[in-house]
Amino acid sequence: MIKFDFNTMVDSFIDKDNFNNLMSRKDEVYSKFSEAYMTGWTKPIEVDELNEILRVRDEVLEHSECLVVIGIGGSFLGSYAVEKMLSPYFNNYNFEVIYAGTTLSSKYMDELLEYLRGVDFTVNVISKSGTTMETKITYELIKELMKEKYNDSEIKERIIVTTDKEKGLLREEVNEVGYESFIIEDDIGGRYSIVTPAHLFPLAFNIDLDKFIEGIHDGKDLINEAYMYSVVRRMMFDNGKVVENFVAYEQNMYYFTEWLKQLFGESEGKEGMGCFPVSSIHTRDLHSLGQFIQEGNKIIFETFFKVEKSNLVNYKNSDLHSINNIVLDSVEAAHFKGNVPCNLITIDEVNEYNIGKLMYFFMMSAAFSSLLFEVDPFNQPGVEVYKQEVRDNLKLD
Ligand code: PA5
């Protein structure tokens, strides 16, 4: 169960004429969305593709103790966020999945390589373009280590590539060596790729994919809620509330908020438009950013995530989860009194189905919201600027 409240602590900030105007653009936005090329993620996942993911996973389980996933941005955040939300805090799952490729820290790399010397592992390198610097460097360094540990045929069975069907260096390597590979379809961009093997393969090791995929499919039912949320975001922007703070009361939702930041940041942040996405984990951040949100510059609106059911830990005449949720309600009310509009999204529990559904809801919202800002939800031209600067300064063979 997922409930949305974009009204109680938002309504007084809403200009009715602007609201009616934005609501009347629904058909126009839906039709732009359905005509857009990069919406391959709205198609159902093929059964054959899913069976292939499970087949390759089973092969990996036969010879490896650990999977090293190499990718960054949209080729990393989705699966990592889901894995974190569904993993126990301690003594994580039986099968270890390490996510690498998101840093150029040599301390991290040195320790990772040292760790991998002692375990049997398989690599899943994920890059749609096949050219991303962090992914390429991490992959090449780990491949060097593999050459010390394994012979050619062992390496061949321990590298799995997820990339474009035809283009890029990784696809060329697959064609040359014959690695196992998965495809990220042309019409699906990185941050919308949760429904592809880029995320489903790493998740297949520890997560119930059927329930997750069912949630993703049912996310389509939330199209009207997604449009309403996009309208509210656009109205916040028009009111000078240009920063959206995603607030979670479960620590394990931290990377989910990171995924949201990428989704909205890269989709909307163009041509001077968009709400800048930030996130807070409460109650931790009440003791840092809380002061600013209550009394600082009034450029912020918030979207709270409330989880109804969790583990039972009794505390005096109450239980810890109820206390956590009472704090949430109180903070929301306090921030609202401090001129901070607050959306509320409630889920009954953190499970595969709800997460899948929520992710689909947010992908639709990011697309609609970008269209209301009159920008292309599916490109990220700004990212190229720093990449070119790096290419100019870094002379590598
Ligand atoms: O959302 C996006 O498209 C980006 O964040 C990419 O996923 C990210 O830059 C990684 O790209 P690639 O998969 O080509 O390595």
mmCIF file of C-alpha atoms and ligand atoms in Angstrom:
data_model
loop_
_atom_site.group_PDB
_atom_site.id
_atom_site.type_symbol
_atom_site.label_atom_id
_atom_site.label_comp_id
_atom_site.label_asym_id
_atom_site.label_seq_id
_atom_site.Cartn_x
_atom_site.Cartn_y
_atom_site.Cartn_z
ATOM 1 C CA MET A 1 0.000 0.000 0.000
ATOM 2 C CA ILE A 2 1.237 3.460 -0.937
ATOM 3 C CA LYS A 3 -0.596 6.673 -0.012
ATOM 4 C CA PHE A 4 0.150 10.188 -1.187
ATOM 5 C CA ASP A 5 -0.717 13.409 0.584
ATOM 6 C CA PHE A 6 0.164 16.419 -1.569
ATOM 7 C CA ASN A 7 -2.473 18.516 0.113
ATOM 8 C CA THR A 8 -2.600 18.777 3.929
ATOM 9 C CA MET A 9 0.679 20.628 4.430
ATOM 10 C CA VAL A 10 0.970 22.052 0.913
ATOM 11 C CA ASP A 11 -2.415 23.497 0.040
ATOM 12 C CA SER A 12 -1.912 26.915 1.633
ATOM 13 C CA PHE A 13 1.128 27.463 -0.641
ATOM 14 C CA ILE A 14 -0.842 26.683 -3.797
ATOM 15 C CA ASP A 15 -2.083 29.380 -6.132
ATOM 16 C CA LYS A 16 -5.398 28.035 -7.446
ATOM 17 C CA ASP A 17 -5.153 29.620 -10.914
ATOM 18 C CA ASN A 18 -1.666 28.258 -11.472
ATOM 19 C CA PHE A 19 -2.822 24.875 -10.184
ATOM 20 C CA ASN A 20 -5.782 24.751 -12.588
ATOM 21 C CA ASN A 21 -3.575 25.861 -15.445
ATOM 22 C CA LEU A 22 -0.981 23.136 -14.775
ATOM 23 C CA MET A 23 -3.672 20.493 -14.274
ATOM 24 C CA SER A 24 -5.214 21.419 -17.616
ATOM 25 C CA ARG A 25 -1.905 20.572 -19.320
ATOM 26 C CA LYS A 26 -2.198 16.895 -18.340
ATOM 27 C CA ASP A 27 -3.188 15.595 -21.798
ATOM 28 C CA GLU A 28 -0.484 17.631 -23.478
ATOM 29 C CA VAL A 29 2.182 16.255 -21.067
ATOM 30 C CA TYR A 30 0.906 12.655 -21.389
ATOM 31 C CA SER A 31 1.000 12.875 -25.136
ATOM 32 C CA LYS A 32 4.543 14.344 -25.173
ATOM 33 C CA PHE A 33 5.549 11.532 -22.831
ATOM 34 C CA SER A 34 4.021 8.789 -24.946
ATOM 35 C CA GLU A 35 5.644 10.205 -28.085
ATOM 36 C CA ALA A 36 9.121 10.416 -26.482
ATOM 37 C CA TYR A 37 11.628 7.856 -27.769
ATOM 38 C CA MET A 38 13.429 7.194 -24.453
ATOM 39 C CA THR A 39 10.497 5.533 -22.710
ATOM 40 C CA GLY A 40 11.494 1.908 -23.318
ATOM 41 C CA TRP A 41 11.325 1.459 -19.518
ATOM 42 C CA THR A 42 7.513 1.602 -19.680
ATOM 43 C CA LYS A 43 7.395 -1.694 -21.620
ATOM 44 C CA PRO A 44 6.924 -4.933 -19.645
ATOM 45 C CA ILE A 45 10.030 -6.963 -18.875
ATOM 46 C CA GLU A 46 10.319 -9.994 -21.174
ATOM 47 C CA VAL A 47 10.089 -13.406 -19.492
ATOM 48 C CA ASP A 48 12.998 -14.652 -21.623
ATOM 49 C CA GLU A 49 15.185 -11.817 -20.420
ATOM 50 C CA LEU A 50 14.363 -12.599 -16.819
ATOM 51 C CA ASN A 51 15.079 -16.306 -17.295
ATOM 52 C CA GLU A 52 18.413 -15.417 -18.842
ATOM 53 C CA ILE A 53 19.278 -13.274 -15.811
ATOM 54 C CA LEU A 54 18.483 -16.181 -13.488
ATOM 55 C CA ARG A 55 20.431 -18.661 -15.638
ATOM 56 C CA VAL A 56 23.572 -16.509 -15.582
ATOM 57 C CA ARG A 57 23.149 -15.863 -11.854
ATOM 58 C CA ASP A 58 23.038 -19.626 -11.195
ATOM 59 C CA GLU A 59 26.255 -20.120 -13.159
ATOM 60 C CA VAL A 60 27.975 -17.421 -11.108
ATOM 61 C CA LEU A 61 26.807 -19.059 -7.888
ATOM 62 C CA GLU A 62 28.547 -22.291 -8.937
ATOM 63 C CA HIS A 63 32.038 -20.802 -9.062
ATOM 64 C CA SER A 64 32.050 -17.505 -7.171
ATOM 65 C CA GLU A 65 31.765 -16.305 -3.597
ATOM 66 C CA CYS A 66 31.183 -12.731 -4.599
ATOM 67 C CA LEU A 67 29.974 -10.526 -7.472
ATOM 68 C CA VAL A 68 31.780 -7.271 -8.161
ATOM 69 C CA VAL A 69 29.434 -4.828 -9.882
ATOM 70 C CA ILE A 70 31.259 -2.020 -11.686
ATOM 71 C CA GLY A 71 29.194 1.000 -12.745
ATOM 72 C CA ILE A 72 28.313 4.573 -11.814
ATOM 73 C CA GLY A 73 25.321 6.953 -11.928
ATOM 74 C CA GLY A 74 22.340 5.285 -13.527
ATOM 75 C CA SER A 75 24.388 2.115 -13.930
ATOM 76 C CA PHE A 76 24.773 1.850 -10.162
ATOM 77 C CA LEU A 77 22.331 3.763 -7.971
ATOM 78 C CA GLY A 78 19.101 1.841 -8.645
ATOM 79 C CA SER A 79 20.223 -1.638 -7.683
ATOM 80 C CA TYR A 80 22.384 -0.346 -4.841
ATOM 81 C CA ALA A 81 19.433 1.585 -3.391
ATOM 82 C CA VAL A 82 17.143 -1.442 -3.564
ATOM 83 C CA GLU A 83 19.770 -3.787 -2.157
ATOM 84 C CA LYS A 84 20.408 -1.438 0.780
ATOM 85 C CA MET A 85 16.701 -1.028 1.604
ATOM 86 C CA LEU A 86 16.084 -4.755 1.645
ATOM 87 C CA SER A 87 19.289 -5.985 3.295
ATOM 88 C CA PRO A 88 19.526 -6.597 7.006
ATOM 89 C CA TYR A 89 21.643 -3.985 8.788
ATOM 90 C CA PHE A 90 24.010 -6.610 10.165
ATOM 91 C CA ASN A 91 25.191 -9.933 8.776
ATOM 92 C CA ASN A 92 24.035 -8.993 5.309
ATOM 93 C CA TYR A 93 22.912 -11.544 2.763
ATOM 94 C CA ASN A 94 24.693 -14.863 2.124
ATOM 95 C CA PHE A 95 25.942 -13.901 -1.286
ATOM 96 C CA GLU A 96 28.223 -10.904 -1.302
ATOM 97 C CA VAL A 97 27.697 -8.208 -3.930
ATOM 98 C CA ILE A 98 30.335 -5.459 -3.963
ATOM 99 C CA TYR A 99 29.587 -2.244 -5.834
ATOM 100 C CA ALA A 100 32.746 -0.647 -7.243
ATOM 101 C CA GLY A 101 33.469 1.981 -9.872
ATOM 102 C CA THR A 102 32.028 5.025 -8.144
ATOM 103 C CA THR A 103 35.313 6.514 -6.949
ATOM 104 C CA LEU A 104 38.867 7.163 -8.109
ATOM 105 C CA SER A 105 40.152 6.800 -4.538
ATOM 106 C CA SER A 106 43.374 4.798 -4.666
ATOM 107 C CA LYS A 107 43.008 3.826 -1.002
ATOM 108 C CA TYR A 108 39.657 2.245 -1.796
ATOM 109 C CA MET A 109 40.999 0.576 -4.939
ATOM 110 C CA ASP A 110 44.082 -0.787 -3.216
ATOM 111 C CA GLU A 111 41.971 -2.290 -0.426
ATOM 112 C CA LEU A 112 39.408 -3.658 -2.884
ATOM 113 C CA LEU A 113 42.104 -5.389 -4.960
ATOM 114 C CA GLU A 114 43.665 -6.783 -1.800
ATOM 115 C CA TYR A 115 40.286 -8.124 -0.686
ATOM 116 C CA LEU A 116 39.560 -9.654 -4.093
ATOM 117 C CA ARG A 117 42.912 -11.486 -4.054
ATOM 118 C CA GLY A 118 41.460 -13.661 -1.304
ATOM 119 C CA VAL A 119 38.029 -14.518 -2.773
ATOM 120 C CA ASP A 120 36.674 -16.167 -5.903
ATOM 121 C CA PHE A 121 34.714 -13.526 -7.732
ATOM 122 C CA THR A 122 32.877 -12.652 -10.918
ATOM 123 C CA VAL A 123 32.722 -9.172 -12.403
ATOM 124 C CA ASN A 124 29.633 -7.545 -13.867
ATOM 125 C CA VAL A 125 30.734 -4.386 -15.657
ATOM 126 C CA ILE A 126 27.828 -2.090 -16.504
ATOM 127 C CA SER A 127 28.040 0.891 -18.829
ATOM 128 C CA LYS A 128 25.569 1.818 -21.512
ATOM 129 C CA SER A 129 28.055 4.032 -23.325
ATOM 130 C CA GLY A 130 31.006 1.777 -22.582
ATOM 131 C CA THR A 131 33.185 4.869 -22.191
ATOM 132 C CA THR A 132 32.611 6.103 -18.625
ATOM 133 C CA MET A 133 35.981 6.873 -17.053
ATOM 134 C CA GLU A 134 35.459 5.568 -13.503
ATOM 135 C CA THR A 135 33.938 2.338 -14.810
ATOM 136 C CA LYS A 136 36.694 1.829 -17.373
ATOM 137 C CA ILE A 137 39.548 2.413 -14.907
ATOM 138 C CA THR A 138 38.017 0.146 -12.237
ATOM 139 C CA TYR A 139 37.300 -2.589 -14.771
ATOM 140 C CA GLU A 140 40.818 -2.499 -16.194
ATOM 141 C CA LEU A 141 42.449 -2.611 -12.762
ATOM 142 C CA ILE A 142 40.313 -5.559 -11.683
ATOM 143 C CA LYS A 143 40.967 -7.339 -14.984
ATOM 144 C CA GLU A 144 44.716 -7.024 -14.333
ATOM 145 C CA LEU A 145 44.189 -8.751 -10.999
ATOM 146 C CA MET A 146 42.114 -11.453 -12.693
ATOM 147 C CA LYS A 147 45.013 -12.168 -15.038
ATOM 148 C CA GLU A 148 47.164 -12.941 -11.977
ATOM 149 C CA LYS A 149 44.504 -15.218 -10.453
ATOM 150 C CA TYR A 150 42.752 -16.939 -13.339
ATOM 151 C CA ASN A 151 43.588 -18.426 -16.742
ATOM 152 C CA ASP A 152 41.971 -17.140 -19.954
ATOM 153 C CA SER A 153 39.013 -19.500 -19.940
ATOM 154 C CA GLU A 154 38.319 -18.805 -16.249
ATOM 155 C CA ILE A 155 38.423 -15.062 -16.935
ATOM 156 C CA LYS A 156 36.029 -15.568 -19.802
ATOM 157 C CA GLU A 157 33.479 -17.217 -17.549
ATOM 158 C CA ARG A 158 33.981 -14.624 -14.784
ATOM 159 C CA ILE A 159 33.269 -11.462 -16.750
ATOM 160 C CA ILE A 160 29.707 -10.431 -17.547
ATOM 161 C CA VAL A 161 29.140 -7.273 -19.518
ATOM 162 C CA THR A 162 25.977 -5.130 -19.517
ATOM 163 C CA THR A 163 26.033 -2.523 -22.270
ATOM 164 C CA ASP A 164 24.536 -1.252 -25.505
ATOM 165 C CA LYS A 165 23.432 -3.787 -28.134
ATOM 166 C CA GLU A 166 25.866 -2.564 -30.785
ATOM 167 C CA LYS A 167 27.898 0.469 -29.794
ATOM 168 C CA GLY A 168 30.864 1.103 -27.493
ATOM 169 C CA LEU A 169 34.145 -0.453 -26.413
ATOM 170 C CA LEU A 170 32.510 -2.964 -24.078
ATOM 171 C CA ARG A 171 30.331 -4.373 -26.861
ATOM 172 C CA GLU A 172 33.432 -4.614 -29.078
ATOM 173 C CA GLU A 173 35.179 -6.578 -26.324
ATOM 174 C CA VAL A 174 32.186 -8.911 -25.937
ATOM 175 C CA ASN A 175 32.181 -9.564 -29.680
ATOM 176 C CA GLU A 176 35.914 -10.230 -29.655
ATOM 177 C CA VAL A 177 36.235 -12.418 -26.536
ATOM 178 C CA GLY A 178 32.753 -13.886 -26.224
ATOM 179 C CA TYR A 179 31.877 -12.820 -22.666
ATOM 180 C CA GLU A 180 28.370 -13.394 -21.360
ATOM 181 C CA SER A 181 26.476 -10.155 -21.882
ATOM 182 C CA PHE A 182 23.231 -8.302 -21.272
ATOM 183 C CA ILE A 183 21.747 -5.457 -23.254
ATOM 184 C CA ILE A 184 20.620 -2.002 -22.165
ATOM 185 C CA GLU A 185 18.178 -1.083 -24.898
ATOM 186 C CA ASP A 186 18.717 2.025 -26.944
ATOM 187 C CA ASP A 187 15.494 3.650 -25.733
ATOM 188 C CA ILE A 188 16.324 3.410 -22.000
ATOM 189 C CA GLY A 189 18.644 5.929 -20.324
ATOM 190 C CA GLY A 190 20.803 5.205 -17.265
ATOM 191 C CA ARG A 191 18.628 6.695 -14.524
ATOM 192 C CA TYR A 192 15.513 5.034 -15.956
ATOM 193 C CA SER A 193 17.216 1.637 -16.321
ATOM 194 C CA ILE A 194 16.000 -0.047 -13.105
ATOM 195 C CA VAL A 195 13.843 -2.299 -15.325
ATOM 196 C CA THR A 196 16.863 -3.619 -17.253
ATOM 197 C CA PRO A 197 19.564 -6.238 -16.531
ATOM 198 C CA ALA A 198 21.803 -3.321 -15.450
ATOM 199 C CA HIS A 199 19.980 -3.558 -12.110
ATOM 200 C CA LEU A 200 17.979 -6.766 -12.238
ATOM 201 C CA PHE A 201 21.070 -8.945 -12.635
ATOM 202 C CA PRO A 202 22.910 -7.677 -9.510
ATOM 203 C CA LEU A 203 19.621 -7.759 -7.606
ATOM 204 C CA ALA A 204 18.902 -11.358 -8.642
ATOM 205 C CA PHE A 205 21.471 -12.589 -6.096
ATOM 206 C CA ASN A 206 19.626 -11.460 -2.984
ATOM 207 C CA ILE A 207 16.238 -10.012 -3.892
ATOM 208 C CA ASP A 208 12.885 -11.556 -4.893
ATOM 209 C CA LEU A 209 12.736 -10.240 -8.453
ATOM 210 C CA ASP A 210 9.182 -11.410 -9.126
ATOM 211 C CA LYS A 211 7.713 -9.207 -6.406
ATOM 212 C CA PHE A 212 9.931 -6.278 -7.352
ATOM 213 C CA ILE A 213 8.929 -6.518 -11.015
ATOM 214 C CA GLU A 214 5.254 -6.884 -10.090
ATOM 215 C CA GLY A 215 5.596 -3.623 -8.142
ATOM 216 C CA ILE A 216 7.251 -1.913 -11.115
ATOM 217 C CA HIS A 217 4.428 -3.021 -13.422
ATOM 218 C CA ASP A 218 1.742 -1.879 -10.963
ATOM 219 C CA GLY A 219 3.468 1.490 -10.724
ATOM 220 C CA LYS A 220 1.618 2.392 -13.931
ATOM 221 C CA ASP A 221 -1.579 2.659 -11.837
ATOM 222 C CA LEU A 222 -0.060 5.696 -10.126
ATOM 223 C CA ILE A 223 0.063 7.837 -13.262
ATOM 224 C CA ASN A 224 -2.432 10.418 -11.928
ATOM 225 C CA GLU A 225 -0.638 10.681 -8.590
ATOM 226 C CA ALA A 226 2.645 11.110 -10.472
ATOM 227 C CA TYR A 227 1.159 13.940 -12.494
ATOM 228 C CA MET A 228 -0.249 15.597 -9.363
ATOM 229 C CA TYR A 229 3.165 15.399 -7.676
ATOM 230 C CA SER A 230 4.780 16.963 -10.763
ATOM 231 C CA VAL A 231 2.264 19.796 -10.658
ATOM 232 C CA VAL A 232 2.970 20.407 -6.971
ATOM 233 C CA ARG A 233 6.729 20.465 -7.624
ATOM 234 C CA ARG A 234 6.296 22.934 -10.470
ATOM 235 C CA MET A 235 4.120 25.135 -8.232
ATOM 236 C CA MET A 236 6.727 25.026 -5.483
ATOM 237 C CA PHE A 237 9.316 26.232 -8.012
ATOM 238 C CA ASP A 238 7.004 29.048 -9.138
ATOM 239 C CA ASN A 239 6.695 30.062 -5.447
ATOM 240 C CA GLY A 240 10.459 30.296 -4.980
ATOM 241 C CA LYS A 241 10.641 26.909 -3.238
ATOM 242 C CA VAL A 242 13.407 25.660 -5.497
ATOM 243 C CA VAL A 243 14.963 23.036 -3.217
ATOM 244 C CA GLU A 244 13.243 19.706 -2.524
ATOM 245 C CA ASN A 245 14.379 17.860 0.577
ATOM 246 C CA PHE A 246 13.565 14.130 0.514
ATOM 247 C CA VAL A 247 13.234 13.035 4.134
ATOM 248 C CA ALA A 248 13.457 9.414 5.271
ATOM 249 C CA TYR A 249 13.136 8.004 8.773
ATOM 250 C CA GLU A 250 14.793 4.693 7.913
ATOM 251 C CA GLN A 251 18.568 4.822 7.525
ATOM 252 C CA ASN A 252 18.438 2.115 4.894
ATOM 253 C CA MET A 253 16.541 4.515 2.593
ATOM 254 C CA TYR A 254 19.572 6.759 2.276
ATOM 255 C CA TYR A 255 20.600 5.392 -1.120
ATOM 256 C CA PHE A 256 16.995 5.531 -2.285
ATOM 257 C CA THR A 257 17.169 9.280 -1.707
ATOM 258 C CA GLU A 258 20.481 9.311 -3.590
ATOM 259 C CA TRP A 259 18.728 7.584 -6.497
ATOM 260 C CA LEU A 260 15.988 10.244 -6.341
ATOM 261 C CA LYS A 261 18.593 13.002 -6.378
ATOM 262 C CA GLN A 262 20.122 11.635 -9.560
ATOM 263 C CA LEU A 263 16.739 10.983 -11.164
ATOM 264 C CA PHE A 264 15.409 14.499 -10.623
ATOM 265 C CA GLY A 265 18.752 16.300 -10.823
ATOM 266 C CA GLU A 266 19.736 14.897 -14.218
ATOM 267 C CA SER A 267 16.206 14.904 -15.632
ATOM 268 C CA GLU A 268 15.092 18.430 -14.699
ATOM 269 C CA GLY A 269 18.198 20.469 -14.044
ATOM 270 C CA LYS A 270 18.531 22.167 -17.442
ATOM 271 C CA GLU A 271 18.098 25.584 -19.006
ATOM 272 C CA GLY A 272 17.936 27.249 -15.578
ATOM 273 C CA MET A 273 14.990 25.097 -14.490
ATOM 274 C CA GLY A 274 14.293 22.378 -11.917
ATOM 275 C CA CYS A 275 14.064 21.916 -8.165
ATOM 276 C CA PHE A 276 17.448 21.113 -6.629
ATOM 277 C CA PRO A 277 17.066 17.747 -4.855
ATOM 278 C CA VAL A 278 18.677 17.184 -1.467
ATOM 279 C CA SER A 279 17.980 14.607 1.220
ATOM 280 C CA SER A 280 17.918 14.131 4.973
ATOM 281 C CA ILE A 281 17.904 11.079 7.184
ATOM 282 C CA HIS A 282 16.017 11.710 10.405
ATOM 283 C CA THR A 283 16.379 11.916 13.189
ATOM 284 C CA ARG A 284 20.143 12.271 12.513
ATOM 285 C CA ASP A 285 19.887 15.383 10.340
ATOM 286 C CA LEU A 286 17.448 17.163 12.640
ATOM 287 C CA HIS A 287 20.570 17.851 14.644
ATOM 288 C CA SER A 288 22.288 19.510 11.691
ATOM 289 C CA LEU A 289 20.142 20.740 8.770
ATOM 290 C CA GLY A 290 17.002 20.905 10.920
ATOM 291 C CA GLN A 291 17.846 24.422 12.083
ATOM 292 C CA PHE A 292 18.184 25.738 8.514
ATOM 293 C CA ILE A 293 14.972 24.127 7.377
ATOM 294 C CA GLN A 294 12.991 25.531 10.311
ATOM 295 C CA GLU A 295 14.325 29.077 10.260
ATOM 296 C CA GLY A 296 16.702 29.595 7.335
ATOM 297 C CA ASN A 297 16.164 30.799 3.770
ATOM 298 C CA LYS A 298 12.648 29.756 2.725
ATOM 299 C CA ILE A 299 13.646 28.122 -0.567
ATOM 300 C CA ILE A 300 12.854 24.588 0.626
ATOM 301 C CA PHE A 301 9.921 22.234 0.365
ATOM 302 C CA GLU A 302 10.003 18.662 1.602
ATOM 303 C CA THR A 303 8.790 15.196 0.677
ATOM 304 C CA PHE A 304 8.586 12.890 3.696
ATOM 305 C CA PHE A 305 8.593 9.092 3.518
ATOM 306 C CA LYS A 306 6.628 7.382 6.267
ATOM 307 C CA VAL A 307 6.752 3.616 6.820
ATOM 308 C CA GLU A 308 3.771 2.267 8.749
ATOM 309 C CA LYS A 309 5.038 -1.154 9.844
ATOM 310 C CA SER A 310 8.479 -2.168 11.078
ATOM 311 C CA ASN A 311 10.162 -4.453 13.607
ATOM 312 C CA LEU A 312 8.659 -4.414 17.095
ATOM 313 C CA VAL A 313 10.943 -2.961 19.748
ATOM 314 C CA ASN A 314 9.058 -2.117 22.946
ATOM 315 C CA TYR A 315 10.049 1.017 24.775
ATOM 316 C CA LYS A 316 8.315 1.900 28.062
ATOM 317 C CA ASN A 317 4.567 2.081 27.354
ATOM 318 C CA SER A 318 5.114 2.455 23.596
ATOM 319 C CA ASP A 319 7.313 0.986 20.852
ATOM 320 C CA LEU A 320 10.253 2.483 19.013
ATOM 321 C CA HIS A 321 8.660 2.569 15.569
ATOM 322 C CA SER A 322 5.613 4.488 16.826
ATOM 323 C CA ILE A 323 7.970 6.949 18.486
ATOM 324 C CA ASN A 324 9.855 7.363 15.183
ATOM 325 C CA ASN A 325 6.577 8.095 13.377
ATOM 326 C CA ILE A 326 5.375 10.513 16.055
ATOM 327 C CA VAL A 327 8.633 12.392 15.587
ATOM 328 C CA LEU A 328 7.981 12.409 11.817
ATOM 329 C CA ASP A 329 4.459 13.845 12.262
ATOM 330 C CA SER A 330 5.739 16.445 14.717
ATOM 331 C CA VAL A 331 8.646 17.552 12.518
ATOM 332 C CA GLU A 332 6.384 17.814 9.498
ATOM 333 C CA ALA A 333 3.957 20.009 11.483
ATOM 334 C CA ALA A 334 6.799 22.156 12.838
ATOM 335 C CA HIS A 335 8.356 22.683 9.409
ATOM 336 C CA PHE A 336 4.954 23.521 7.926
ATOM 337 C CA LYS A 337 4.511 26.155 10.646
ATOM 338 C CA GLY A 338 7.942 27.472 9.610
ATOM 339 C CA ASN A 339 6.668 28.062 6.030
ATOM 340 C CA VAL A 340 8.043 24.844 4.595
ATOM 341 C CA PRO A 341 5.448 22.960 2.515
ATOM 342 C CA CYS A 342 5.552 19.201 3.116
ATOM 343 C CA ASN A 343 4.405 16.337 0.890
ATOM 344 C CA LEU A 344 3.868 12.980 2.571
ATOM 345 C CA ILE A 345 4.286 9.548 0.994
ATOM 346 C CA THR A 346 3.270 6.643 3.229
ATOM 347 C CA ILE A 347 4.042 2.982 2.572
ATOM 348 C CA ASP A 348 2.810 0.143 4.748
ATOM 349 C CA GLU A 349 6.232 -1.503 4.766
ATOM 350 C CA VAL A 350 9.569 -1.521 2.998
ATOM 351 C CA ASN A 351 9.331 -4.540 0.701
ATOM 352 C CA GLU A 352 10.187 -5.512 -2.884
ATOM 353 C CA TYR A 353 6.717 -4.768 -4.219
ATOM 354 C CA ASN A 354 6.385 -1.295 -2.674
ATOM 355 C CA ILE A 355 9.884 -0.290 -3.700
ATOM 356 C CA GLY A 356 9.280 -1.347 -7.321
ATOM 357 C CA LYS A 357 6.006 0.560 -7.399
ATOM 358 C CA LEU A 358 7.491 3.669 -5.819
ATOM 359 C CA MET A 359 10.434 3.688 -8.220
ATOM 360 C CA TYR A 360 8.109 3.540 -11.205
ATOM 361 C CA PHE A 361 6.013 6.340 -9.683
ATOM 362 C CA PHE A 362 9.106 8.523 -9.334
ATOM 363 C CA MET A 363 10.370 7.782 -12.854
ATOM 364 C CA MET A 364 7.009 8.885 -14.266
ATOM 365 C CA SER A 365 7.051 11.941 -11.972
ATOM 366 C CA ALA A 366 10.554 12.958 -13.060
ATOM 367 C CA ALA A 367 9.521 12.702 -16.712
ATOM 368 C CA PHE A 368 6.241 14.649 -16.251
ATOM 369 C CA SER A 369 7.868 17.225 -14.065
ATOM 370 C CA SER A 370 10.655 17.824 -16.623
ATOM 371 C CA LEU A 371 8.034 18.204 -19.335
ATOM 372 C CA LEU A 372 6.238 20.800 -17.190
ATOM 373 C CA PHE A 373 9.584 22.610 -16.982
ATOM 374 C CA GLU A 374 9.771 22.332 -20.799
ATOM 375 C CA VAL A 375 13.072 20.414 -20.692
ATOM 376 C CA ASP A 376 14.022 17.006 -22.097
ATOM 377 C CA PRO A 377 13.761 14.487 -19.192
ATOM 378 C CA PHE A 378 16.040 11.979 -20.847
ATOM 379 C CA ASN A 379 19.269 13.765 -21.754
ATOM 380 C CA GLN A 380 22.063 15.175 -19.566
ATOM 381 C CA PRO A 381 24.065 17.564 -21.748
ATOM 382 C CA GLY A 382 25.571 19.328 -18.713
ATOM 383 C CA VAL A 383 27.433 16.195 -17.632
ATOM 384 C CA GLU A 384 29.421 16.323 -20.877
ATOM 385 C CA VAL A 385 30.961 19.665 -19.945
ATOM 386 C CA TYR A 386 33.029 18.309 -17.040
ATOM 387 C CA LYS A 387 33.787 15.110 -18.953
ATOM 388 C CA GLN A 388 35.337 17.101 -21.798
ATOM 389 C CA GLU A 389 37.369 19.144 -19.309
ATOM 390 C CA VAL A 390 38.688 15.917 -17.753
ATOM 391 C CA ARG A 391 39.506 14.457 -21.185
ATOM 392 C CA ASP A 392 41.447 17.623 -22.046
ATOM 393 C CA ASN A 393 43.480 17.440 -18.850
ATOM 394 C CA LEU A 394 43.992 13.704 -18.503
ATOM 395 C CA LYS A 395 46.320 12.226 -21.050
ATOM 396 C CA LEU A 396 45.782 8.449 -20.925
ATOM 397 C CA ASP A 397 46.573 5.900 -23.670
HETATM 398 O O1 PA5 B 1 21.482 8.607 -16.059
HETATM 399 C C1 PA5 B 1 22.447 8.598 -16.818
HETATM 400 O O2 PA5 B 1 22.311 8.453 -18.039
HETATM 401 C C2 PA5 B 1 23.858 8.725 -16.291
HETATM 402 O O3 PA5 B 1 23.871 8.949 -14.920
HETATM 403 C C3 PA5 B 1 24.656 7.468 -16.606
HETATM 404 O O4 PA5 B 1 23.978 6.366 -16.100
HETATM 405 C C4 PA5 B 1 26.062 7.488 -16.035
HETATM 406 O O5 PA5 B 1 26.752 8.612 -16.511
HETATM 407 C C5 PA5 B 1 26.828 6.221 -16.429
HETATM 408 O O6 PA5 B 1 26.818 6.059 -17.815
HETATM 409 P P1 PA5 B 1 27.194 4.692 -18.510
HETATM 410 O O7 PA5 B 1 26.167 3.671 -18.185
HETATM 411 O O8 PA5 B 1 27.226 5.014 -19.970
HETATM 412 O O9 PA5 B 1 28.552 4.287 -17.997
#
